[in-house]
Structure formats: structure tokens, C-alpha cells
PDB file of C-alpha atoms and ligand atoms in Angstrom:
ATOM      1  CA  UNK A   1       0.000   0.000   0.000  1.00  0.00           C
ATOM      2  CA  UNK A   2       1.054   3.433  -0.479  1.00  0.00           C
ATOM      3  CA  UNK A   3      -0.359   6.983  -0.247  1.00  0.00           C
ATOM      4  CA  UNK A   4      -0.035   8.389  -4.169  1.00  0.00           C
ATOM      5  CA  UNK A   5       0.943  12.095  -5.131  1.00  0.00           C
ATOM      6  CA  UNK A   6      -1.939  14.021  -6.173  1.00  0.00           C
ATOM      7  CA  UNK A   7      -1.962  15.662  -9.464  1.00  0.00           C
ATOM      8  CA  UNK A   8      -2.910  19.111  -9.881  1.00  0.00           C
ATOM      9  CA  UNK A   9      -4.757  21.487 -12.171  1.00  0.00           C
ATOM     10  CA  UNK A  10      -2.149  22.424 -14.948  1.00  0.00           C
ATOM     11  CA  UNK A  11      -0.936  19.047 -15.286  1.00  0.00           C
ATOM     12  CA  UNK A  12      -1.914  17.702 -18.799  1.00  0.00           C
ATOM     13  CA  UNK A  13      -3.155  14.354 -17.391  1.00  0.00           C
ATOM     14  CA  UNK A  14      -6.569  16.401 -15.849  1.00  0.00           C
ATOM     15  CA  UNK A  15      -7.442  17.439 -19.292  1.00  0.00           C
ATOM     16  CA  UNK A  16      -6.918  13.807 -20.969  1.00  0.00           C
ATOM     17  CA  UNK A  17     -10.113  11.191 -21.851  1.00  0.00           C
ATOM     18  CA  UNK A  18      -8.821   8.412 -19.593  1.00  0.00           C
ATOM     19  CA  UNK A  19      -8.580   4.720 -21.523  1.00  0.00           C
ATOM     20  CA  UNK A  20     -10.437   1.860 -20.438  1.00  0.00           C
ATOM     21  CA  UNK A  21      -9.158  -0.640 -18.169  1.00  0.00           C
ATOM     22  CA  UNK A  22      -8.469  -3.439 -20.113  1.00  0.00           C
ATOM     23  CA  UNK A  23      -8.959  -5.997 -16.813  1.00  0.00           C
ATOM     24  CA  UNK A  24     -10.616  -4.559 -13.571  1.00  0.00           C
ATOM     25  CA  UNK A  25      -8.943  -7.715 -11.627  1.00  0.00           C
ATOM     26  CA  UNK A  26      -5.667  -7.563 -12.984  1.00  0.00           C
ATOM     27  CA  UNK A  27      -3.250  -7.020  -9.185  1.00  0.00           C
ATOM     28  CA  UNK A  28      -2.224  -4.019 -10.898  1.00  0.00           C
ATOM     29  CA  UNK A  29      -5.113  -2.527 -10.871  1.00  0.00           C
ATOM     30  CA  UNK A  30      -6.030  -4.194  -7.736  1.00  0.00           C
ATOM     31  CA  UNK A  31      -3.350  -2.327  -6.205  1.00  0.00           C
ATOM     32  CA  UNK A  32      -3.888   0.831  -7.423  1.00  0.00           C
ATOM     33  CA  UNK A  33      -7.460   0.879  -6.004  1.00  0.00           C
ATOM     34  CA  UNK A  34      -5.800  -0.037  -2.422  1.00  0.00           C
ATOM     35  CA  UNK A  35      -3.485   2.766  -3.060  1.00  0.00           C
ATOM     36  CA  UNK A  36      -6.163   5.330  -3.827  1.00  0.00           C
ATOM     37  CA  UNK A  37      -8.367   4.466  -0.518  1.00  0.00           C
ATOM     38  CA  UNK A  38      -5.065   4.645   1.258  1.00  0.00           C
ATOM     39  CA  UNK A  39      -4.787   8.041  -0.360  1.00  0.00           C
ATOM     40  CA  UNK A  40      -8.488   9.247   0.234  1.00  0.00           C
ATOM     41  CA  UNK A  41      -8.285   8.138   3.646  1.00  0.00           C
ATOM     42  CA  UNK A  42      -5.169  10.154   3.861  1.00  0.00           C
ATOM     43  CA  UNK A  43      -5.812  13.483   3.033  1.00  0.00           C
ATOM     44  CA  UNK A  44      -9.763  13.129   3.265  1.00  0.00           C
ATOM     45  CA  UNK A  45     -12.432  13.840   0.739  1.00  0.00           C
ATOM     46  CA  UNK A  46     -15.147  12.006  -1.001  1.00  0.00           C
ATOM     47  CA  UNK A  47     -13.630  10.677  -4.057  1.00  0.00           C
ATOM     48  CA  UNK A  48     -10.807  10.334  -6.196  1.00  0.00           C
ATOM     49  CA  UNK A  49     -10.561   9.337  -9.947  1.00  0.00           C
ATOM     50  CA  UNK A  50      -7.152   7.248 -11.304  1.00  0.00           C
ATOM     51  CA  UNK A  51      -5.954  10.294 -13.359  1.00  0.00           C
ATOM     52  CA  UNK A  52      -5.750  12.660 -10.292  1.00  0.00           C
ATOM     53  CA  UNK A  53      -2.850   9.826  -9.304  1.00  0.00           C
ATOM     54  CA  UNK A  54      -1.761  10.196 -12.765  1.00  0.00           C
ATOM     55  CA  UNK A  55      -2.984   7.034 -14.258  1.00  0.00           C
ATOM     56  CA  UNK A  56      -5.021   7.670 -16.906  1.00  0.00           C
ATOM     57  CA  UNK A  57      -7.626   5.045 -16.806  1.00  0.00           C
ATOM     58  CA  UNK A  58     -11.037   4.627 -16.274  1.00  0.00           C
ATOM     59  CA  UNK A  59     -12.162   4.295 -12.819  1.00  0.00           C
ATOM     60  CA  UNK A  60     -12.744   5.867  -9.796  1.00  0.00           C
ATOM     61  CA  UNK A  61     -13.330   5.661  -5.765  1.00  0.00           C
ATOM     62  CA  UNK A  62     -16.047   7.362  -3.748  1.00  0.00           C
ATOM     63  CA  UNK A  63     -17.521   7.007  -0.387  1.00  0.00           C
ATOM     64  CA  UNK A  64     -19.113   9.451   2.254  1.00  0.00           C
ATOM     65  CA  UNK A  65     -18.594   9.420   5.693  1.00  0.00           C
ATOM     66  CA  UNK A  66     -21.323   9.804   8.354  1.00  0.00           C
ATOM     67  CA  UNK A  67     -19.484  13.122   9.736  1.00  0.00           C
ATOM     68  CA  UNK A  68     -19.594  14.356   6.086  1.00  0.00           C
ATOM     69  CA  UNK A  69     -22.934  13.768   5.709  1.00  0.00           C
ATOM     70  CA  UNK A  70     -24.712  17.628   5.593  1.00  0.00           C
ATOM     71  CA  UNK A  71     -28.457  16.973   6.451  1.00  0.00           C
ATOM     72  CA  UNK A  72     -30.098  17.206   3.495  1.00  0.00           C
ATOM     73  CA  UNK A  73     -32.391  15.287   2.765  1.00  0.00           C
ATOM     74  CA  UNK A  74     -31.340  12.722   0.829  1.00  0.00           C
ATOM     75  CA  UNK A  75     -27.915  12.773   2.339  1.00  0.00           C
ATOM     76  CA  UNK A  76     -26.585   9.425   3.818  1.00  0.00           C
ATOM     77  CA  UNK A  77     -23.372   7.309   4.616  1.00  0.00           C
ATOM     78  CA  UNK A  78     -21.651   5.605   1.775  1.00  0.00           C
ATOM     79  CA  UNK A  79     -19.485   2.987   1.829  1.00  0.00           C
ATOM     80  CA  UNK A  80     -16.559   2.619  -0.203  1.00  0.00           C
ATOM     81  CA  UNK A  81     -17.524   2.089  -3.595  1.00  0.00           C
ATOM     82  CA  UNK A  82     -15.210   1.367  -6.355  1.00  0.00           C
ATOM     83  CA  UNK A  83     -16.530   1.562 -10.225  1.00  0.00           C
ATOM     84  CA  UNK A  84     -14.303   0.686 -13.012  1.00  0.00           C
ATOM     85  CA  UNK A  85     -15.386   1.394 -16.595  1.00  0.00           C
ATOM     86  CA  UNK A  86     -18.154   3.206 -15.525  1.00  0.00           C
ATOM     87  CA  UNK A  87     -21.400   4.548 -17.514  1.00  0.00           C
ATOM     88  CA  UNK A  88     -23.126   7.492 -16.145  1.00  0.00           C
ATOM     89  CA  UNK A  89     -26.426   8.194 -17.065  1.00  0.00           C
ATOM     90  CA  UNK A  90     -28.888  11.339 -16.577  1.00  0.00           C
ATOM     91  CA  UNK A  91     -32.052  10.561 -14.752  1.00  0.00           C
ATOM     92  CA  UNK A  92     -34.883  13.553 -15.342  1.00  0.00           C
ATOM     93  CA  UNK A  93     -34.129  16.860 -15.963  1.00  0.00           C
ATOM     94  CA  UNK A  94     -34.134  18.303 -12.197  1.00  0.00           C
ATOM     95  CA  UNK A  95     -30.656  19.697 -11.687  1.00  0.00           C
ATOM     96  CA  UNK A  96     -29.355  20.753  -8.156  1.00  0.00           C
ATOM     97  CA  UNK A  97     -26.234  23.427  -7.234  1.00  0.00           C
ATOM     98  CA  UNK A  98     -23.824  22.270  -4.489  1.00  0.00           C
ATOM     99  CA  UNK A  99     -20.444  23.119  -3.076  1.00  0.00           C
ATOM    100  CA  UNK A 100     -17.260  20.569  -4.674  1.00  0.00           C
ATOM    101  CA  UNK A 101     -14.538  20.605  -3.826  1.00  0.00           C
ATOM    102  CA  UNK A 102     -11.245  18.600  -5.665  1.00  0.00           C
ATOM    103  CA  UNK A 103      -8.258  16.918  -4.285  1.00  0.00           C
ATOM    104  CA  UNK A 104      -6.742  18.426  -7.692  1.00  0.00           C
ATOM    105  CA  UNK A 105      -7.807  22.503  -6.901  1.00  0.00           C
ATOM    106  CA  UNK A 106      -6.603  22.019  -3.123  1.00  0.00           C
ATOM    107  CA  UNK A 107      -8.000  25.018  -1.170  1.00  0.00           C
ATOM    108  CA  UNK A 108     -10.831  26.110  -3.520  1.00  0.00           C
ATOM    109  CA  UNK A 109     -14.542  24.954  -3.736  1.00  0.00           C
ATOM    110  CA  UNK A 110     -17.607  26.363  -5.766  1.00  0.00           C
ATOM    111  CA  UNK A 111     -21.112  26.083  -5.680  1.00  0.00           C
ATOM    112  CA  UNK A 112     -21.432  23.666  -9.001  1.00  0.00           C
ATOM    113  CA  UNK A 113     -25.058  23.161 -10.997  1.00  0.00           C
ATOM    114  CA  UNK A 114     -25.372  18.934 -11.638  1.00  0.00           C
ATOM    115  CA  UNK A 115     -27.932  16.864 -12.062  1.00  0.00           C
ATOM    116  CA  UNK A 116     -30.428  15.675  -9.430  1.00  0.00           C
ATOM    117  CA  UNK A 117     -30.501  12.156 -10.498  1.00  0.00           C
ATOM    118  CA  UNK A 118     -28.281   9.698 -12.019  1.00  0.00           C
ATOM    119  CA  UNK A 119     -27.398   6.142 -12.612  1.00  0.00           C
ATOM    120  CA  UNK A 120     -23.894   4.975 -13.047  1.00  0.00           C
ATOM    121  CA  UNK A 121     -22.564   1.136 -13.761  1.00  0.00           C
ATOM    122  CA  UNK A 122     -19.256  -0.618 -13.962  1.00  0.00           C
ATOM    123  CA  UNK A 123     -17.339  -3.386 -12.317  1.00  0.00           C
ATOM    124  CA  UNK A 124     -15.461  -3.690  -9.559  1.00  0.00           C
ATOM    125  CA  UNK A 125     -11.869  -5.266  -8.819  1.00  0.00           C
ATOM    126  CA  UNK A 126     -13.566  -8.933  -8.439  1.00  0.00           C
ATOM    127  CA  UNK A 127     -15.402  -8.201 -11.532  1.00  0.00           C
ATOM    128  CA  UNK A 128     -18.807  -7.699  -9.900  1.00  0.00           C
ATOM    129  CA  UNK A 129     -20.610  -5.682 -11.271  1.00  0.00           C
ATOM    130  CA  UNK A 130     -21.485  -2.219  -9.085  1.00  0.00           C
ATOM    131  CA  UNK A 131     -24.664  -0.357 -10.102  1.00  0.00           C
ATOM    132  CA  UNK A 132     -26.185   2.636  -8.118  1.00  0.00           C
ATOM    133  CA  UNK A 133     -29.151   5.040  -8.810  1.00  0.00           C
ATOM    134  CA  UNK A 134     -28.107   8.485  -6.728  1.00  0.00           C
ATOM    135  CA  UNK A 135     -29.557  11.802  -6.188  1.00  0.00           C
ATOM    136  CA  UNK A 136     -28.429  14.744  -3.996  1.00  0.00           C
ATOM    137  CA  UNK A 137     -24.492  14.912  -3.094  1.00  0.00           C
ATOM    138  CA  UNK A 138     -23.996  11.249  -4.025  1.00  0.00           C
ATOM    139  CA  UNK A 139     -25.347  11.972  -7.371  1.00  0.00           C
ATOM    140  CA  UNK A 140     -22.690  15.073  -7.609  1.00  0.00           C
ATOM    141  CA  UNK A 141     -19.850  13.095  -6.501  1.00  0.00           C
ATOM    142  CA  UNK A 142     -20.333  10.700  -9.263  1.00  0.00           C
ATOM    143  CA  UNK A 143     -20.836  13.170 -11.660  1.00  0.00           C
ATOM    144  CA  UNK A 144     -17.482  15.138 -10.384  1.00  0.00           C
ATOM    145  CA  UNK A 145     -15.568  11.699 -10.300  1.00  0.00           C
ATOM    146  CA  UNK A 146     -17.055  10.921 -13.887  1.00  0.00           C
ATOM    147  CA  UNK A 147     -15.700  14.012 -15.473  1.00  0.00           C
ATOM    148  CA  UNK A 148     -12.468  13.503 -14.139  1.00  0.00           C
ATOM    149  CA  UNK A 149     -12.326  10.261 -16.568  1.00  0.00           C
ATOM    150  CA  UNK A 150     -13.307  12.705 -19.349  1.00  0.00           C
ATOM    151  CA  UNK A 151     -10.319  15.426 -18.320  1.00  0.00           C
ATOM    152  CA  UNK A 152     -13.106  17.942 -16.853  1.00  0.00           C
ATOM    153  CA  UNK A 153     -12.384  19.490 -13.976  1.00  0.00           C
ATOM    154  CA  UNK A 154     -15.139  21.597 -11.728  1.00  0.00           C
ATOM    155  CA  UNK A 155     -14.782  25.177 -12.854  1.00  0.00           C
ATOM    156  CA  UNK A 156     -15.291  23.440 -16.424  1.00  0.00           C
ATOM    157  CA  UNK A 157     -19.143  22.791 -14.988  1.00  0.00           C
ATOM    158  CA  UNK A 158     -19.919  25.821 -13.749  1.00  0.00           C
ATOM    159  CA  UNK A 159     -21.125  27.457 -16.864  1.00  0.00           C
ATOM    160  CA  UNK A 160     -23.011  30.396 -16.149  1.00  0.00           C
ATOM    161  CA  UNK A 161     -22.923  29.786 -12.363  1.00  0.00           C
ATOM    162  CA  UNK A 162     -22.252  33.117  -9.722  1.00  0.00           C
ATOM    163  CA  UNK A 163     -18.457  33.265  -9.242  1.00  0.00           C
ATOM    164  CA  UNK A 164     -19.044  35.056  -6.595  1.00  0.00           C
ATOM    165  CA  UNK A 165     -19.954  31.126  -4.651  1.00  0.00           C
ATOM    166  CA  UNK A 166     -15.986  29.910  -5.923  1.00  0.00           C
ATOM    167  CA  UNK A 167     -13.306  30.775  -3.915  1.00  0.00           C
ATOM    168  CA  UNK A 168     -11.012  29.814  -1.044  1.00  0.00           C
ATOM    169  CA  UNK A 169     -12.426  27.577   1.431  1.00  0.00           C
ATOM    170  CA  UNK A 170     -11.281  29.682   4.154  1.00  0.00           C
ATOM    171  CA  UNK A 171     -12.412  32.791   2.869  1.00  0.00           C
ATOM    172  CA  UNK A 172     -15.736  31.284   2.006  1.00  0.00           C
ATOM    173  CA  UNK A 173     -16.136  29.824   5.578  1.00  0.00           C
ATOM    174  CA  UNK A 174     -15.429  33.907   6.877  1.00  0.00           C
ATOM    175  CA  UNK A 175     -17.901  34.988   4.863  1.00  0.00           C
ATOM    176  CA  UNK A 176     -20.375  32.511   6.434  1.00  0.00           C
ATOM    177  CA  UNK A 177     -20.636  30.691   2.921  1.00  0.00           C
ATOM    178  CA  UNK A 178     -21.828  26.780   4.340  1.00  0.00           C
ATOM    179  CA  UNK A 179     -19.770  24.067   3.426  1.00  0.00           C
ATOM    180  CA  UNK A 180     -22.131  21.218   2.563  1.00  0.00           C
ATOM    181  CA  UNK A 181     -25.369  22.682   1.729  1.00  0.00           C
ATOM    182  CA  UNK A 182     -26.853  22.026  -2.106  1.00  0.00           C
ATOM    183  CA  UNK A 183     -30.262  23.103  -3.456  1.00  0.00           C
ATOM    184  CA  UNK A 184     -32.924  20.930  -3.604  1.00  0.00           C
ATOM    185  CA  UNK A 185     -33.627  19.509  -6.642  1.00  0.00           C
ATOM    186  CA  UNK A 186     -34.469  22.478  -9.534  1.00  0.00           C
ATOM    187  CA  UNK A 187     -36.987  21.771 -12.359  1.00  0.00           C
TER     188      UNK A 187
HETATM  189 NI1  LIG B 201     -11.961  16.166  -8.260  1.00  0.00          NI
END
């Protein structure tokens, strides 16, 4: 096991369409899952994506932890979940906005419109394969971790969005900005 080095924005592999991974139980890839919950668990967040460790490949980690849960209302623990090759569909047309944050834009978070609803598939590192149907943060998270297979990073999402919600954490926390809350879902 071993905590990875964390690539961020600038580096060319953020901006890259990740490959496929070629076979989800191969021990190299086995390993490099270990590594990344090693990683997560060491500098804390909700997910991480193989090219933010500078492997460009597709699959990702995510999980959220009961203190990280913000109490909305569809907000709830989620255990480690890992999703290779992953598809990522669009449920509805009800988006929400929520504050992200990225491992990749340390010290920085924005309030970020998504969709409300989505279902992604894959496989994991036995080859099982992982489906979920999310909505709320859980459904941002995937979306975030998603894009990061694609080479899109946050600000990339926030279109039209208020500037005035992206900034540094700190100085958002000073200016009483919450750190959790999203919208409920918009028409
Ligand atoms: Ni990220």
C-alpha cells in the first residue's frame, strides 16, 4: 500500500479522456485501487478518480462518511464504492447546485449546478458488477468523479454559475458561505 501524489490542475493528465481498463482484476489494478483508498483516507475527501494519481484510466473511488454527511435530505453514509469502466447516465431533468470541492484545486470549492438524479454502472476489482441510482451529493460526486475520466475538472461545470460562490475555502467559511449545503432539486 502506499499513499499516491496528487496531481494538480495544470498538469496535462486532468485534461486527458482516460482509456479503459483493459482488466478490472488484474493485481495491478487491484493495487492501485488499495493505493487510492489509502490516499483518500489520507488526506480526506469524497472521491478520487485514477488520473488525479496520474494514471489515466477509467475508474474511480467514492464514499461518504457519516461526519460528512450535511443533512439534506437525501444525504446518507456511503461505503466505499469502487466503479471501473463506468457509464453514467442522466435521470430527469431536475438539476441541483452544491459546493465541490477537488483533491486536484486544493484550497478552492464552488457552488457547481449537476444533475439531481443519475445512474452509473461498472465493475469492480472482483469483476462484480457495481450499479447505483443516486440523487443529492452522491449523485454530484459521481458526476465530479465521472468528469475527471473525461479530463473535466469543476470550474469546467460551472457554466453560467455566480463566481461570486468559488473561492477559497477559508475565505468562504469567513464569509459565512456553508460548506455542505446544495439546493434541492431544480426543475
Ligand atoms: Ni476532483
Amino acid at each position: 500500500m502506499a499513499i499516491l501524489k496528487i496531481a494538480r490542475m495544470g498538469h496535462p493528465v486532468l485534461l486527458q479522456t482516460a482509456d479503459p481498463v483493459a482488466d478490472p482484476t488484474s493485481p495491478e489494478i487491484r493495487r492501485l485501487v488499495a493505493d487510492m483508498f489509502e490516499t483518500l483516507d489520507d488526506i480526506g475527501g469524497a472521491g478520487l478518480a485514477a488520473p488525479q494519481v496520474h494514471v489515466p484510466l477509467r475508474l474511480f473511488i467514492f464514499r461518504i462518511r457519516p461526519e460528512r454527511v450535511g443533512g439534506d435530505a437525501d444525504d446518507r453514509p456511503i461505503a466505499n464504492t469502487t466503479v471501473i469502466n463506468p457509464v453514467l447516465s442522466f435521470i430527469g431533468e431536475q438539476r441541483q447546485i452544491g459546493w465541490e470541492g477537488c483533491l486536484s484545486i486544493p484550497g478552492l470549492r464552488a457552488a457547481v449546478p449537476r444533475a439531481w438524479r443519475v445512474r452509473y454502472e461498472g465493475v469492480d476489482t472482483d469483476g462484480n458488477k457495481v450499479t447505483g441510482e443516486a440523487t443529492g451529493a452522491h449523485a454530484a460526486i459521481v458526476q465530479h468523479e465521472y468528469d475527471h475520466l473525461d479530463g473535466i475538472l469543476y470550474p469546467m461545470r460551472m457554466g453560467g454559475a455566480d463566481f461570486v460562490h468559488f473561492g477559497f475555502t477559508e475565505d468562504l467559511a469567513k464569509a459565512g458561505q456553508p460548506e455542505f449545503r446544495r439546493s434541492a432539486p431544480i426543475a
